[in-house]
Amino acid sequence: MRLTRFTDLALRVLMRLAVVENADGQAPPTTREVADAMRIAYTHTAKVVARLQHLGLVEARRGRGGGLTLTAAGRLASVGGLVRELEGPGDVVDCEGATPCPLAAACRLRRALHRAQEAFYESLDEITVEDLIAAPTGPLLLGITGR
């Protein structure tokens, strides 16, 4: 299974915001600062931030003294739940797509792939965004982002 680029960027943005919040005395970064620090295109970052804000994981304030902050829900969000939400519904393979699979009625592969996909998500369910920034990741993130 492969995550979409959007999900990957969302997880990286959340990690970046979590590590900045843990650094005392730091002003909240702007979307542009997060994009630059994480080497992500600003337009992609803005879309990711909008989605995370809609999910209640990030708070964005405009103007002087504004910036992005992680909400309590964002800090404690289950990575598995977040990946499910961002990836959306669907199986690993599309058996009923434009060219339906002739084995669909009696296929065991589809069920096995679905179980494997659920096992993947379940293995991420117990991990929170806060867990992702534990040492050595947090200090490394602070080092590469200039804060």
Short mmCIF file of C-alpha atoms in Angstrom, two decimals:
data_model
loop_
_atom_site.label_atom_id
_atom_site.label_comp_id
_atom_site.label_asym_id
_atom_site.label_seq_id
_atom_site.Cartn_x
_atom_site.Cartn_y
_atom_site.Cartn_z
CA MET A 1 0.00 0.00 0.00
CA ARG A 2 1.19 3.48 -0.79
CA LEU A 3 0.00 6.72 0.81
CA THR A 4 -0.91 9.68 -1.33
CA ARG A 5 1.43 12.65 -1.38
CA PHE A 6 -1.32 14.69 0.30
CA THR A 7 -1.38 12.36 3.33
CA ASP A 8 2.41 12.37 3.53
CA LEU A 9 2.48 16.18 3.48
CA ALA A 10 -0.28 16.40 6.09
CA LEU A 11 1.62 14.16 8.49
CA ARG A 12 4.82 16.17 7.97
CA VAL A 13 2.99 19.47 8.56
CA LEU A 14 1.46 18.12 11.78
CA MET A 15 4.86 16.91 12.97
CA ARG A 16 6.41 20.29 12.19
CA LEU A 17 3.71 22.14 14.13
CA ALA A 18 3.96 19.71 17.06
CA VAL A 19 7.71 20.15 17.40
CA VAL A 20 7.46 23.97 17.21
CA GLU A 21 4.83 23.98 19.96
CA ASN A 22 7.15 21.98 22.18
CA ALA A 23 9.94 24.54 21.68
CA ASP A 24 9.47 27.24 24.32
CA GLY A 25 9.08 30.84 23.26
CA GLN A 26 8.60 30.18 19.57
CA ALA A 27 6.08 32.21 17.59
CA PRO A 28 3.65 30.08 15.58
CA PRO A 29 4.97 29.58 12.03
CA THR A 30 3.06 30.75 8.97
CA THR A 31 2.00 28.43 6.18
CA ARG A 32 4.83 29.81 4.04
CA GLU A 33 7.39 29.19 6.80
CA VAL A 34 6.22 25.60 7.21
CA ALA A 35 6.33 25.08 3.45
CA ASP A 36 9.85 26.49 3.20
CA ALA A 37 11.17 24.60 6.22
CA MET A 38 9.74 21.29 5.06
CA ARG A 39 10.65 21.88 1.40
CA ILE A 40 7.05 21.60 0.25
CA ALA A 41 5.42 23.79 -2.41
CA TYR A 42 3.45 26.59 -0.77
CA THR A 43 0.29 25.83 -2.77
CA HIS A 44 0.32 22.19 -1.62
CA THR A 45 0.98 23.25 1.96
CA ALA A 46 -1.92 25.70 1.88
CA LYS A 47 -4.29 22.95 0.69
CA VAL A 48 -3.05 20.58 3.38
CA VAL A 49 -3.40 23.25 6.10
CA ALA A 50 -6.95 24.04 4.94
CA ARG A 51 -7.91 20.36 5.21
CA LEU A 52 -6.25 19.97 8.61
CA GLN A 53 -8.02 23.10 9.79
CA HIS A 54 -11.34 21.71 8.55
CA LEU A 55 -10.65 18.52 10.53
CA GLY A 56 -10.02 20.60 13.66
CA LEU A 57 -6.38 19.57 13.95
CA VAL A 58 -4.81 22.93 13.12
CA GLU A 59 -5.78 26.47 13.99
CA ALA A 60 -4.77 29.19 11.53
CA ARG A 61 -4.77 32.87 12.48
CA ARG A 62 -4.15 35.65 10.00
CA GLY A 63 -2.33 38.91 10.43
CA ARG A 64 0.23 40.16 12.88
CA GLY A 65 0.77 37.61 15.63
CA GLY A 66 -0.96 34.97 13.54
CA GLY A 67 0.31 31.65 12.34
CA LEU A 68 -0.44 27.97 12.59
CA THR A 69 -0.90 26.08 15.81
CA LEU A 70 -1.73 22.49 16.51
CA THR A 71 -4.94 21.97 18.45
CA ALA A 72 -5.20 19.53 21.35
CA ALA A 73 -7.06 17.21 18.98
CA GLY A 74 -4.18 17.52 16.53
CA ARG A 75 -1.57 16.58 19.13
CA LEU A 76 -3.53 13.54 20.24
CA ALA A 77 -4.80 12.48 16.81
CA SER A 78 -4.35 8.83 15.97
CA VAL A 79 -2.11 8.46 12.95
CA GLY A 80 -4.22 5.51 11.78
CA GLY A 81 -7.45 7.51 12.01
CA LEU A 82 -5.84 10.44 10.28
CA VAL A 83 -4.50 8.31 7.43
CA ARG A 84 -7.93 6.68 6.99
CA GLU A 85 -9.56 10.11 6.85
CA LEU A 86 -7.08 11.60 4.41
CA GLU A 87 -6.84 8.56 2.15
CA GLY A 88 -10.62 8.17 2.01
CA PRO A 89 -12.61 5.02 1.51
CA GLY A 90 -11.55 2.39 -0.93
CA ASP A 91 -9.72 -0.83 -1.34
CA VAL A 92 -6.10 -1.34 -2.33
CA VAL A 93 -7.26 -2.49 -5.77
CA ASP A 94 -10.28 -1.35 -7.74
CA CYS A 95 -12.01 -4.52 -8.86
CA GLU A 96 -15.05 -2.75 -10.31
CA GLY A 97 -13.29 0.09 -12.13
CA ALA A 98 -13.59 1.00 -15.80
CA THR A 99 -12.61 -2.56 -16.69
CA PRO A 100 -14.17 -4.81 -14.02
CA CYS A 101 -12.11 -7.81 -12.99
CA PRO A 102 -13.59 -11.10 -14.29
CA LEU A 103 -12.63 -12.75 -10.98
CA ALA A 104 -14.57 -10.28 -8.81
CA ALA A 105 -17.38 -12.70 -8.00
CA ALA A 106 -15.08 -15.39 -6.59
CA CYS A 107 -11.83 -13.60 -5.78
CA ARG A 108 -10.00 -14.28 -2.55
CA LEU A 109 -7.26 -11.75 -3.28
CA ARG A 110 -9.53 -8.74 -2.75
CA ARG A 111 -10.52 -9.91 0.74
CA ALA A 112 -6.90 -10.67 1.65
CA LEU A 113 -5.79 -7.23 0.47
CA HIS A 114 -8.59 -5.58 2.45
CA ARG A 115 -7.50 -7.42 5.62
CA ALA A 116 -3.89 -6.36 5.01
CA GLN A 117 -5.00 -2.74 4.53
CA GLU A 118 -6.94 -2.82 7.82
CA ALA A 119 -3.94 -4.36 9.60
CA PHE A 120 -1.81 -1.50 8.27
CA TYR A 121 -4.27 1.11 9.62
CA GLU A 122 -4.65 -0.72 12.94
CA SER A 123 -0.88 -0.73 13.42
CA LEU A 124 -0.99 3.08 13.14
CA ASP A 125 -4.07 3.54 15.36
CA GLU A 126 -2.13 3.51 18.63
CA ILE A 127 0.41 6.09 17.42
CA THR A 128 -0.37 9.78 17.96
CA VAL A 129 1.12 12.86 16.32
CA GLU A 130 2.81 13.58 19.66
CA ASP A 131 4.45 10.13 19.52
CA LEU A 132 5.90 10.93 16.10
CA ILE A 133 8.04 13.77 17.43
CA ALA A 134 9.66 11.89 20.31
CA ALA A 135 13.47 11.81 20.22
CA PRO A 136 15.31 11.48 17.94
CA THR A 137 12.75 12.85 15.45
CA GLY A 138 11.75 16.02 17.32
CA PRO A 139 15.26 17.35 17.83
CA LEU A 140 16.12 16.49 14.21
CA LEU A 141 13.01 18.31 12.99
CA LEU A 142 13.98 21.37 15.02
CA GLY A 143 17.46 21.25 13.54
CA ILE A 144 16.42 21.01 9.91
CA THR A 145 13.68 23.61 10.18
CA GLY A 146 15.84 26.33 11.64
CA ARG A 147 14.03 26.60 14.98
#
